[in-house]
Amino acid sequence: MNDSVLQNATELRRAGKFAEAAQLYAGILKENPRHFEALHALGILHYQSGRLEDAERLIGEAILINPEAADALYNRASLLLRMNRMDEALHCFDRAIAIRPNYAEALGNRGSALLRIGRTAQGLADFERLVALRPDLPQAWTNHAGALLTLERANDALASYERALALKPDYADAWRARAGALVALGRQSDALQSVERALQIEPNKAGTLYRRADLLFWLNRHAEAVLAYDAFLAAEPHHADGWNMRGVALVELRRHAEALASFDRAVEAGSNDANAWNNRANVLFELKRFEEAARDYERVLKLAPDLPYVEGFLIQCRIRVCDWRHLDADRQTLSAGLKAGKRIIDPQGNLAISRSPEDQRQCARIFMADEAASPRRWQGGQYAHDRIRVAYLTADFRPHPVAFLVAGVFEQHDRARFETIGFSFGPGTDTDIHARIARAFEHFHDARSNSDAEVAALLKRMEVDIAVDLMAFTEGCRPGILAQRPVPVQVNFLGFPGTSGAAHIDYILADRILIPESERRFYSEQIVYLPDTYQPNDSRRAIGERTPARVAAGLPEQGFVFCCFNNNYKIMPDMFAIWMRLLRRVEGSVLWLLEDNAAAAANLRAQALEQGIAPERLIFAPRTTPPEHLA
C-alpha cells in the first residue's frame, strides 16, 4: 500500500499540490517513521515550499537511515548552501561524490561553493572534471570560465565562454559573464557588445543593465551611461551604488545639480556608504556650497578615516570661504600627512595652502604614484620628420583662462617647422573659443570618449615628438595619458604652475618669478626659463564696447580703487593684512574683489572690521563674461 501512496504523493508534488502531497507523506511516516523515501520526498517538498529548516531536518533523518544515498546527500548539501552553512554543505557534497564519482550536479555545485569561499583552484578542479564528463553542458563551461577568470586566466576563460555559447547561443548569463573576461583583457568595447547581446535575450535583467551602464561609463560615453543607469534604476530604485554611479557620470558631464540629486538618493539608500557621501561632498564643493560640503566631508572622515584626499578637501572648504581660524593648524596637518606619504590633499589644493615647495613636490609625487605602473609605449629613438610634431593636451579648450591665454600661440606656430596637433578631452565643444582653437591646429582630436590608453596609443602611432600637458593637476586632468610615456619629450606648461613630481615629465616652461633659482631643486622637471614671462596672452581677446560707470559697478564716485579679481581662496591672511594697511593709509580708497561665494564675502568683511576697516570699503564684483570683465 505504501508504494501506491508514495506514487500518488509524488505525482501530487510534481503537479504543485504540495499540501495534499504532504498529507500523504505524513500518513506514510505515521505508519513507518523510518520510511526513507517518504522522509526524503517530504524534505524535498518542504524545500520547494521554502521551509528550509524542516526540509534539512527531514532529509538529514533520511540520510541516517540510508547513509549511502547520494541523491539525499546532494539535496541536503544544496539546502545547506541555501542556509549558508558552507562547511556542512561541502562535507555532504564530498560524501555524495565519494559514493558516485561522476555525479555531475554535485561536482558543479561543489565547485561553485568552493569559489564562494575563495578556494578557487579546488573549484576549478571540479569544473575541469565536470566539463570532461559533460562537454555538452553550457552551464559547466560557464562555471569553468568563471573559475579561470577568478584565477586571472582571462584568455582561457574567454575560450570557455565561447564553448558555452557555441552550445547555447541564446545563453544570456554566458554573454554577460563573457564581458568580464573581455574587460580583463582591456577590450571594453567588445565587452559592451557582449552585454548588449545578453540584453537582446533578456531585456530587463537588472544585473545586465547595470553592467551595461558601467561599461558605457568606463568607455567615457557618459551621456549614454546616465540613460543606462536610469534603465537599471527603474528596475532597482533603491540601489545605492546605481544612484552613486549615475551621479558620477553626471559629474563627468558637468551636470552638477542633477548629480547632487543622484547622490542624495545614493546616501538615502545607503546611509553608511562613505563613497556616496564623499561624492556628494565633492559636487557640493563644485557648486560652491562649501559649508554644506564641509559637513559631508566630516561625515566621510567618521565613516572612512583613510579615504584619500578627504581631509584635504575639508581644509579647502574652509579656505574657499576665507575662514582662516584653523589655517596654521591645517598647514601643519597637511605637512605632517605629506611627510608620512599620505594621500591627504591634491596638488592643486596644496599649492593654494602650503608655503613649502618641498611639501608641494612630495604632494605631486604621491598623487602621481597611482600612475607609476603604466606601461611605457615609447621605447627610445628619434623620429625623422621634416617638421617637429607638437601635441597639446587639455580639457580646457573652452571658456577657461588657459584657453584665453594660449589661443594665439597655436595660431602663431611656425608651420614651416612645426606640425601642430590638439587633443581635447573637456566640455565646451560648441563655444567660439573651442572652434577657434580647433581651427588653429593642423590636426584636432576630440578625445572625450577615448580612454587614457587609447589616447596614448594614438600619440605613439602619430609619432608625436613633443607632448605639452596644459593641465598637470587642474580640474579634468588626465595624467594617465603621459604616464604611459607615448612621446619622447613631455612638457608641463601653463595650467598648473607647480611641479608634476613625475619622472616621465621632462621639462616645465617657467620664468624666474614663477620659479626662483633658489627653488629649482624642488622641481622634478628640467626648467626651461622663458625670457620675461612664461605666460602668453591673446592679443585678439574681445573687449566689451560699453565701459560701465563707477556707480554701475558699485564703486564710489571718488577715491582710489585697489582690486584683485583672483578666486577668493587665493587670498591669504598675510596678503589681506597688507591690503588692510593700504586702505588705512590711503584715505577714501576701496578694495574691489571678486564675489566668489557669499560666505567668503561675509568672512572677508568680518576680517576687515577686525583690522579696523569699515566692511563697506570691500566691494564685491559678480562674475561676468570675459569681454565685460576686460571693459
XYZ file of C-alpha atoms in Angstrom:
631
model
C 0.000 0.000 0.000
C 2.812 2.391 0.864
C 4.206 2.095 -2.663
C 0.966 3.233 -4.310
C 0.511 6.050 -1.746
C 4.094 7.116 -2.337
C 3.461 7.178 -6.079
C 0.315 9.268 -5.625
C 2.151 11.697 -3.337
C 4.956 12.090 -5.839
C 2.504 12.843 -8.643
C 0.733 15.447 -6.464
C 4.064 17.077 -5.572
C 5.052 17.288 -9.244
C 1.655 18.834 -10.002
C 2.330 21.534 -7.411
C -0.306 20.264 -4.997
C 2.040 20.466 -2.036
C -0.495 20.381 0.802
C -2.192 17.212 -0.497
C 1.180 15.533 -1.139
C 2.342 16.444 2.357
C -0.708 14.755 3.870
C 0.086 11.507 2.054
C 3.764 11.574 3.073
C 2.768 12.288 6.671
C 0.412 9.313 6.573
C 3.231 7.025 5.419
C 5.539 8.324 8.150
C 2.846 7.867 10.785
C 2.836 4.186 9.961
C 6.615 3.965 9.498
C 8.687 6.896 10.891
C 11.836 5.400 9.319
C 10.488 5.304 5.752
C 13.470 6.638 3.758
C 11.592 7.610 0.567
C 8.835 9.449 2.483
C 11.317 11.357 4.645
C 13.392 12.324 1.624
C 10.390 13.286 -0.521
C 8.709 15.286 2.254
C 12.009 17.079 2.799
C 12.162 18.000 -0.896
C 8.543 19.189 -0.716
C 9.372 21.480 2.221
C 12.439 22.700 0.271
C 10.170 23.594 -2.643
C 7.781 25.334 -0.232
C 10.596 27.426 1.290
C 10.555 25.673 4.697
C 14.312 25.127 4.704
C 14.812 24.166 8.364
C 12.133 21.452 8.197
C 13.487 20.252 4.857
C 17.055 19.963 6.144
C 15.894 18.044 9.262
C 13.826 15.541 7.283
C 16.488 14.852 4.640
C 19.054 14.534 7.429
C 16.868 11.863 9.054
C 16.603 10.072 5.715
C 20.413 10.013 5.397
C 20.721 8.495 8.871
C 18.557 5.650 7.598
C 20.482 5.295 4.309
C 23.960 6.926 4.571
C 24.838 5.761 1.039
C 22.001 7.669 -0.660
C 23.976 10.036 -2.916
C 20.897 11.984 -4.067
C 19.808 12.647 -0.492
C 23.324 13.820 0.393
C 23.298 16.080 -2.663
C 19.905 17.561 -1.766
C 20.945 18.182 1.836
C 24.160 19.823 0.623
C 22.160 22.119 -1.667
C 19.890 23.026 1.252
C 22.856 23.783 3.489
C 24.279 26.051 0.787
C 20.991 27.978 0.754
C 21.272 28.262 4.541
C 24.909 29.463 4.255
C 26.233 26.509 6.268
C 29.213 26.114 3.956
C 31.379 23.600 5.793
C 28.479 21.169 6.301
C 27.409 21.611 2.682
C 30.884 20.785 1.378
C 31.036 17.700 3.628
C 27.762 16.429 2.133
C 28.929 17.117 -1.419
C 32.168 15.256 -0.658
C 30.209 12.229 0.602
C 27.877 12.247 -2.427
C 30.810 12.415 -4.881
C 32.708 9.701 -2.984
C 29.696 7.426 -3.467
C 29.097 8.494 -7.095
C 32.372 9.887 -8.539
C 30.757 11.033 -11.790
C 27.887 12.884 -10.110
C 27.847 15.910 -12.435
C 25.358 18.051 -10.487
C 27.276 17.547 -7.241
C 30.589 18.427 -8.892
C 29.105 21.616 -10.324
C 27.561 22.746 -7.059
C 30.625 21.844 -5.006
C 32.771 23.800 -7.450
C 30.510 26.840 -7.081
C 30.615 26.548 -3.288
C 34.417 26.365 -3.313
C 34.544 29.526 -5.433
C 32.293 31.319 -2.959
C 34.719 30.688 -0.092
C 37.824 31.558 -2.098
C 39.106 28.027 -2.743
C 39.254 28.775 -6.449
C 41.862 26.256 -7.553
C 39.845 23.417 -5.995
C 36.676 24.773 -7.556
C 38.356 24.845 -10.947
C 39.385 21.200 -10.483
C 35.717 20.270 -10.002
C 34.735 22.187 -13.143
C 37.551 20.511 -15.096
C 36.061 17.134 -14.140
C 32.578 18.386 -14.958
C 33.350 19.601 -18.495
C 35.185 16.329 -19.147
C 32.080 14.403 -18.013
C 29.523 16.693 -19.659
C 31.146 18.620 -22.522
C 27.627 19.237 -23.867
C 26.568 21.224 -20.770
C 26.734 25.033 -21.327
C 26.454 25.820 -17.593
C 29.522 23.654 -16.933
C 31.613 25.693 -19.377
C 30.348 28.958 -17.901
C 31.312 27.882 -14.383
C 34.642 26.670 -15.701
C 35.202 30.095 -17.267
C 34.254 31.890 -14.048
C 36.873 29.969 -12.075
C 39.532 30.688 -14.705
C 38.644 34.386 -14.645
C 38.949 34.477 -10.857
C 42.436 32.990 -11.282
C 43.228 35.826 -13.755
C 43.406 33.462 -16.719
C 41.250 35.738 -18.860
C 42.175 34.256 -22.258
C 41.352 30.730 -21.087
C 38.128 31.993 -19.511
C 37.108 33.630 -22.778
C 37.647 30.343 -24.612
C 35.365 28.529 -22.140
C 32.651 31.169 -22.520
C 32.892 30.650 -26.280
C 32.396 26.890 -25.749
C 29.267 27.584 -23.685
C 27.853 29.934 -26.309
C 28.612 27.541 -29.143
C 26.379 25.038 -27.340
C 23.711 27.603 -26.432
C 23.838 30.832 -28.471
C 20.931 32.372 -26.537
C 22.610 31.846 -23.136
C 22.222 35.341 -21.656
C 24.222 34.643 -18.480
C 27.190 33.490 -20.539
C 27.090 36.595 -22.748
C 27.008 38.775 -19.629
C 29.797 36.883 -17.859
C 31.897 36.822 -21.039
C 32.050 40.626 -20.769
C 34.083 40.236 -17.564
C 36.786 38.308 -19.407
C 36.872 40.922 -22.169
C 37.218 43.728 -19.610
C 40.124 41.866 -18.012
C 41.745 41.751 -21.452
C 41.231 45.511 -21.918
C 38.568 45.006 -24.590
C 35.846 47.210 -23.123
C 34.122 47.891 -26.438
C 33.832 44.165 -27.137
C 32.592 43.657 -23.576
C 29.822 46.192 -24.193
C 28.755 44.278 -27.324
C 28.624 41.075 -25.271
C 26.394 42.723 -22.674
C 24.181 44.173 -25.416
C 23.722 40.635 -26.762
C 22.676 39.445 -23.306
C 20.098 42.239 -23.131
C 18.689 41.271 -26.514
C 17.940 37.860 -24.999
C 16.798 39.109 -21.555
C 15.907 42.801 -21.962
C 15.015 43.540 -18.341
C 17.671 41.674 -16.391
C 18.740 44.198 -13.761
C 22.286 42.907 -13.325
C 22.916 43.090 -17.061
C 21.503 46.609 -17.263
C 23.915 47.645 -14.504
C 26.886 46.042 -16.249
C 25.954 47.878 -19.471
C 25.839 51.222 -17.659
C 29.232 50.597 -16.040
C 30.825 49.707 -19.368
C 29.482 52.854 -21.006
C 30.939 54.838 -18.120
C 34.348 53.149 -18.474
C 34.259 53.951 -22.192
C 33.728 57.649 -21.319
C 30.304 57.557 -23.002
C 28.868 59.382 -20.033
C 25.618 60.675 -21.511
C 24.696 57.152 -22.613
C 25.808 55.820 -19.231
C 23.342 58.125 -17.449
C 20.491 56.755 -19.568
C 21.670 53.206 -18.915
C 21.754 53.796 -15.146
C 18.233 55.231 -15.463
C 17.091 51.972 -17.084
C 18.691 49.952 -14.288
C 17.273 52.173 -11.527
C 13.782 51.823 -12.982
C 14.125 48.138 -12.080
C 16.097 48.671 -8.840
C 15.026 52.087 -7.466
C 16.739 51.653 -4.086
C 20.157 50.587 -5.378
C 22.669 52.905 -3.665
C 25.592 52.089 -5.975
C 23.427 52.669 -9.033
C 22.447 56.159 -7.877
C 26.047 56.847 -6.910
C 27.462 55.866 -10.303
C 24.728 57.804 -12.103
C 25.850 60.847 -10.132
C 29.493 60.270 -11.062
C 28.559 60.093 -14.757
C 26.628 63.367 -14.426
C 29.669 64.986 -12.800
C 31.723 63.978 -15.837
C 29.116 65.796 -17.948
C 29.381 68.812 -15.589
C 25.667 68.485 -14.800
C 26.340 69.115 -11.134
C 22.831 69.984 -9.946
C 21.474 66.713 -11.371
C 24.445 64.844 -9.929
C 23.656 66.220 -6.475
C 20.106 64.888 -6.704
C 21.525 61.478 -7.641
C 23.949 61.481 -4.698
C 21.076 62.485 -2.419
C 19.291 59.291 -3.484
C 22.512 57.293 -3.035
C 23.043 58.388 0.588
C 19.341 57.875 1.286
C 19.600 54.274 0.038
C 22.970 53.580 1.685
C 23.369 55.860 4.690
C 26.808 54.493 5.636
C 28.289 54.476 2.133
C 31.383 56.656 2.520
C 31.961 56.885 -1.234
C 28.464 58.236 -1.860
C 28.833 60.818 0.911
C 32.242 61.774 -0.474
C 30.860 62.191 -3.979
C 28.026 64.294 -2.602
C 30.550 66.483 -0.780
C 32.613 66.840 -3.959
C 29.662 68.041 -6.009
C 28.632 70.490 -3.282
C 32.228 71.741 -3.453
C 31.875 72.231 -7.227
C 28.602 74.092 -6.670
C 30.448 76.417 -4.236
C 28.257 75.267 -1.350
C 31.372 74.885 0.755
C 29.829 74.922 4.215
C 27.489 72.048 3.286
C 30.387 70.216 1.618
C 32.428 70.535 4.825
C 29.686 68.842 6.840
C 29.632 65.937 4.383
C 33.437 65.611 4.423
C 33.325 65.463 8.227
C 30.828 62.615 7.968
C 33.043 60.809 5.448
C 36.020 61.031 7.824
C 33.951 59.324 10.523
C 32.833 56.560 8.150
C 36.182 56.037 6.385
C 39.060 57.958 8.039
C 41.602 56.761 5.468
C 39.680 57.648 2.301
C 42.185 59.564 0.116
C 42.133 63.376 -0.059
C 39.026 63.870 2.100
C 40.843 65.716 4.888
C 42.461 67.987 2.307
C 39.109 68.877 0.770
C 37.682 69.610 4.217
C 40.538 72.063 4.775
C 39.978 73.546 1.327
C 36.317 74.158 2.203
C 37.500 76.498 4.957
C 39.928 78.249 2.609
C 37.251 78.667 -0.073
C 35.119 80.714 2.324
C 38.165 82.597 3.688
C 37.782 81.037 7.134
C 41.372 81.298 8.413
C 40.759 80.395 12.060
C 42.415 76.980 11.708
C 44.890 77.825 8.940
C 48.122 77.311 10.916
C 46.915 74.004 12.341
C 45.623 72.926 8.904
C 49.013 73.645 7.329
C 50.708 71.541 9.993
C 48.228 68.702 9.435
C 48.840 68.727 5.688
C 52.611 68.905 6.039
C 52.708 66.009 8.513
C 50.441 63.923 6.300
C 52.550 64.547 3.200
C 55.773 63.736 5.020
C 54.160 60.445 6.076
C 53.305 59.693 2.439
C 49.534 60.017 2.937
C 47.167 60.911 0.106
C 45.843 63.784 2.168
C 45.414 66.574 -0.412
C 45.617 67.005 -4.163
C 48.474 69.095 -5.608
C 46.247 71.936 -6.800
C 44.670 72.300 -3.366
C 48.011 72.095 -1.624
C 49.506 74.754 -3.898
C 46.952 77.259 -2.600
C 47.582 76.474 1.073
C 51.148 75.278 1.586
C 54.151 77.532 1.982
C 56.616 74.681 1.451
C 57.907 73.872 -2.055
C 59.311 70.640 -0.611
C 55.831 69.611 0.570
C 54.438 70.571 -2.831
C 56.892 68.269 -4.613
C 56.030 65.463 -2.199
C 52.305 66.062 -2.772
C 52.779 65.761 -6.539
C 54.843 62.592 -6.177
C 52.172 60.956 -4.016
C 49.433 61.920 -6.453
C 51.377 60.598 -9.441
C 52.306 57.328 -7.725
C 48.972 55.848 -8.840
C 50.140 56.192 -12.451
C 53.628 54.750 -11.853
C 52.790 51.259 -13.099
C 51.617 52.448 -16.519
C 53.190 50.642 -19.500
C 55.913 52.563 -21.365
C 54.966 52.986 -25.036
C 57.914 54.915 -26.496
C 60.994 52.714 -26.222
C 63.639 55.218 -27.280
C 64.972 56.505 -30.565
C 64.111 59.611 -32.569
C 61.660 60.200 -35.381
C 62.878 61.511 -38.742
C 60.182 64.051 -39.549
C 60.503 67.062 -41.845
C 58.719 69.095 -39.162
C 58.616 68.672 -35.386
C 55.254 67.252 -34.320
C 53.912 69.006 -31.230
C 50.726 67.892 -29.455
C 48.896 69.927 -26.813
C 46.643 68.087 -24.351
C 43.947 69.641 -22.160
C 40.318 69.612 -21.065
C 40.364 73.427 -21.209
C 39.843 74.245 -24.891
C 36.691 76.029 -23.702
C 35.802 79.334 -21.995
C 38.637 78.977 -19.477
C 41.677 81.097 -18.515
C 44.098 78.667 -20.191
C 42.239 78.882 -23.499
C 42.115 82.676 -23.339
C 45.843 82.824 -22.651
C 47.131 80.343 -25.188
C 44.787 80.536 -28.207
C 47.102 82.900 -30.075
C 50.107 80.657 -29.512
C 48.546 77.929 -31.621
C 47.755 80.426 -34.384
C 51.307 81.809 -34.398
C 53.172 78.488 -34.634
C 55.721 78.389 -37.450
C 54.061 75.881 -39.784
C 57.275 75.513 -41.767
C 58.993 73.979 -38.731
C 56.142 72.541 -36.628
C 53.178 70.263 -37.231
C 50.614 71.026 -34.507
C 48.102 68.624 -33.004
C 45.383 69.327 -30.430
C 43.879 66.787 -28.063
C 40.727 67.948 -26.273
C 39.038 65.926 -23.551
C 36.798 68.508 -21.941
C 33.397 70.169 -22.384
C 32.546 73.368 -24.243
C 32.824 71.985 -27.769
C 30.053 74.281 -29.010
C 31.779 77.519 -27.935
C 33.535 80.137 -30.065
C 36.885 79.723 -28.303
C 36.815 75.936 -28.852
C 36.048 76.397 -32.548
C 38.807 78.990 -32.912
C 41.399 76.766 -31.223
C 40.348 73.730 -33.268
C 40.900 75.731 -36.473
C 44.377 76.765 -35.311
C 45.663 73.171 -35.260
C 46.582 71.124 -38.301
C 45.088 68.072 -36.592
C 42.495 68.164 -33.826
C 41.124 65.242 -31.811
C 38.092 65.230 -29.535
C 39.255 62.595 -27.072
C 36.432 62.801 -24.546
C 35.252 59.279 -25.333
C 38.722 57.748 -25.548
C 40.479 56.052 -22.649
C 43.910 57.144 -21.466
C 45.377 54.063 -23.124
C 43.691 54.888 -26.442
C 44.959 58.485 -26.421
C 48.470 57.352 -25.506
C 48.408 54.755 -28.290
C 47.325 57.407 -30.799
C 50.133 59.767 -29.714
C 52.599 56.937 -30.265
C 51.038 55.948 -33.580
C 51.201 59.553 -34.813
C 54.900 59.666 -33.855
C 54.469 62.875 -31.863
C 57.851 64.378 -30.961
C 56.775 66.687 -28.133
C 53.655 66.483 -25.958
C 52.663 69.527 -23.906
C 50.365 68.926 -20.932
C 48.461 72.173 -20.342
C 46.844 70.898 -17.143
C 49.047 68.777 -14.876
C 46.717 68.587 -11.841
C 43.923 71.032 -12.646
C 40.254 70.003 -12.841
C 39.587 67.398 -15.514
C 43.255 66.421 -15.866
C 44.216 63.016 -17.236
C 47.767 62.334 -16.041
C 47.403 58.679 -17.003
C 47.984 59.562 -20.679
C 51.551 60.851 -20.482
C 52.314 58.425 -17.630
C 52.482 55.802 -20.383
C 55.402 57.725 -21.971
C 53.985 57.723 -25.507
C 56.185 60.644 -26.622
C 59.986 61.235 -26.500
C 59.721 64.722 -24.947
C 56.930 65.535 -22.470
C 56.361 69.033 -21.092
C 54.402 70.642 -18.236
C 53.182 74.126 -19.144
C 50.800 76.901 -18.148
C 47.760 75.347 -16.465
C 49.456 74.326 -13.228
C 52.396 76.461 -12.050
C 53.991 73.717 -9.979
C 55.950 70.522 -10.402
C 54.339 67.351 -11.705
C 56.625 65.302 -9.461
C 56.813 62.760 -12.277
C 59.883 61.187 -13.860
C 58.059 60.940 -17.194
C 57.603 64.734 -17.496
C 60.889 66.062 -18.839
C 60.513 69.844 -18.788
C 58.486 72.666 -17.282
C 58.296 76.048 -19.017
C 58.626 78.870 -16.498
C 60.209 82.229 -15.747
C 62.335 83.386 -12.820
C 59.356 84.878 -10.991
C 57.297 81.710 -11.194
C 60.261 79.518 -10.186
C 63.089 81.431 -8.477
C 66.560 79.958 -8.951
C 66.560 79.102 -5.231
C 63.597 76.709 -5.713
C 64.776 74.799 -8.779
C 65.679 71.770 -6.662
C 62.031 71.246 -5.732
C 61.036 70.501 -9.345
C 61.283 67.023 -10.846
C 61.367 68.517 -14.360
C 64.222 70.327 -16.052
C 63.285 74.010 -16.013
C 63.229 75.943 -19.266
C 63.241 79.634 -18.417
C 61.454 81.786 -20.976
C 62.530 85.442 -21.309
C 60.442 87.958 -19.338
C 57.363 85.794 -18.660
C 56.257 82.202 -19.102
C 52.643 83.274 -19.579
C 51.342 84.095 -23.053
C 48.258 86.205 -23.575
C 45.962 86.505 -26.542
C 46.126 89.763 -28.493
C 42.724 89.064 -30.075
C 40.648 88.944 -26.916
C 37.378 90.799 -27.280
C 36.735 93.800 -25.009
C 33.165 94.864 -24.308
C 32.079 98.010 -26.092
C 30.479 99.610 -23.040
C 32.708 100.598 -20.125
C 30.474 100.817 -17.059
C 30.452 103.910 -14.881
C 31.793 103.577 -11.349
C 28.338 103.677 -9.831
C 27.114 100.924 -12.153
C 29.951 98.741 -10.915
C 29.088 99.503 -7.282
C 32.163 101.714 -6.786
C 32.251 105.170 -5.167
C 32.460 108.197 -7.459
C 35.737 109.277 -5.840
C 38.707 107.520 -4.273
C 41.463 105.143 -5.306
C 40.349 101.603 -6.193
C 42.604 98.695 -5.267
C 41.468 95.481 -6.918
C 42.165 91.761 -7.065
C 39.933 89.514 -9.149
C 41.554 86.204 -8.233
C 39.398 83.438 -6.812
C 38.896 84.173 -3.124
C 40.682 81.015 -1.962
C 43.969 82.507 -3.196
C 43.676 85.328 -0.645
C 45.725 84.521 2.457
C 45.834 86.346 5.811
C 49.287 87.922 5.374
C 48.372 89.418 1.987
C 44.982 90.562 3.260
C 46.687 92.307 6.192
C 48.838 94.272 3.713
C 45.704 95.323 1.835
C 44.087 96.489 5.057
C 47.176 98.580 5.876
C 46.914 100.126 2.414
C 43.287 101.018 2.955
C 44.148 102.631 6.286
C 46.950 104.657 4.671
C 45.016 105.739 1.554
C 42.037 107.773 2.666
C 38.834 107.181 0.723
C 40.184 104.099 -1.053
C 38.256 100.842 -1.535
C 39.187 97.252 -2.262
C 37.378 95.709 -5.247
C 37.248 91.878 -5.153
C 35.548 89.039 -6.973
C 32.455 87.702 -5.231
C 33.210 84.007 -5.383
C 30.628 82.948 -2.791
C 28.563 84.716 -0.154
C 30.306 83.068 2.807
C 33.728 84.242 1.604
C 32.460 87.797 1.194
C 30.987 87.771 4.708
C 34.204 86.398 6.244
C 36.421 88.904 4.432
C 34.243 91.799 5.578
C 34.409 90.451 9.140
C 38.213 90.248 8.860
C 38.315 93.850 7.621
C 36.285 95.002 10.602
C 38.646 93.177 12.974
C 41.542 95.098 11.406
C 39.819 98.453 11.788
C 38.462 98.829 8.243
C 34.794 99.558 7.583
C 33.335 96.472 5.866
C 31.654 98.588 3.192
C 35.106 99.514 1.851
C 35.261 95.963 0.461
C 33.225 95.888 -2.745
C 32.487 92.593 -4.463
C 32.070 92.238 -8.222
C 29.872 89.438 -9.578
C 31.244 87.097 -12.194
C 30.646 88.269 -15.739
C 31.694 87.446 -19.293
C 35.375 87.887 -20.249
C 34.658 90.827 -22.649
C 32.631 92.631 -19.977
C 35.314 91.916 -17.374
C 38.014 93.455 -19.593
C 35.837 96.506 -20.230
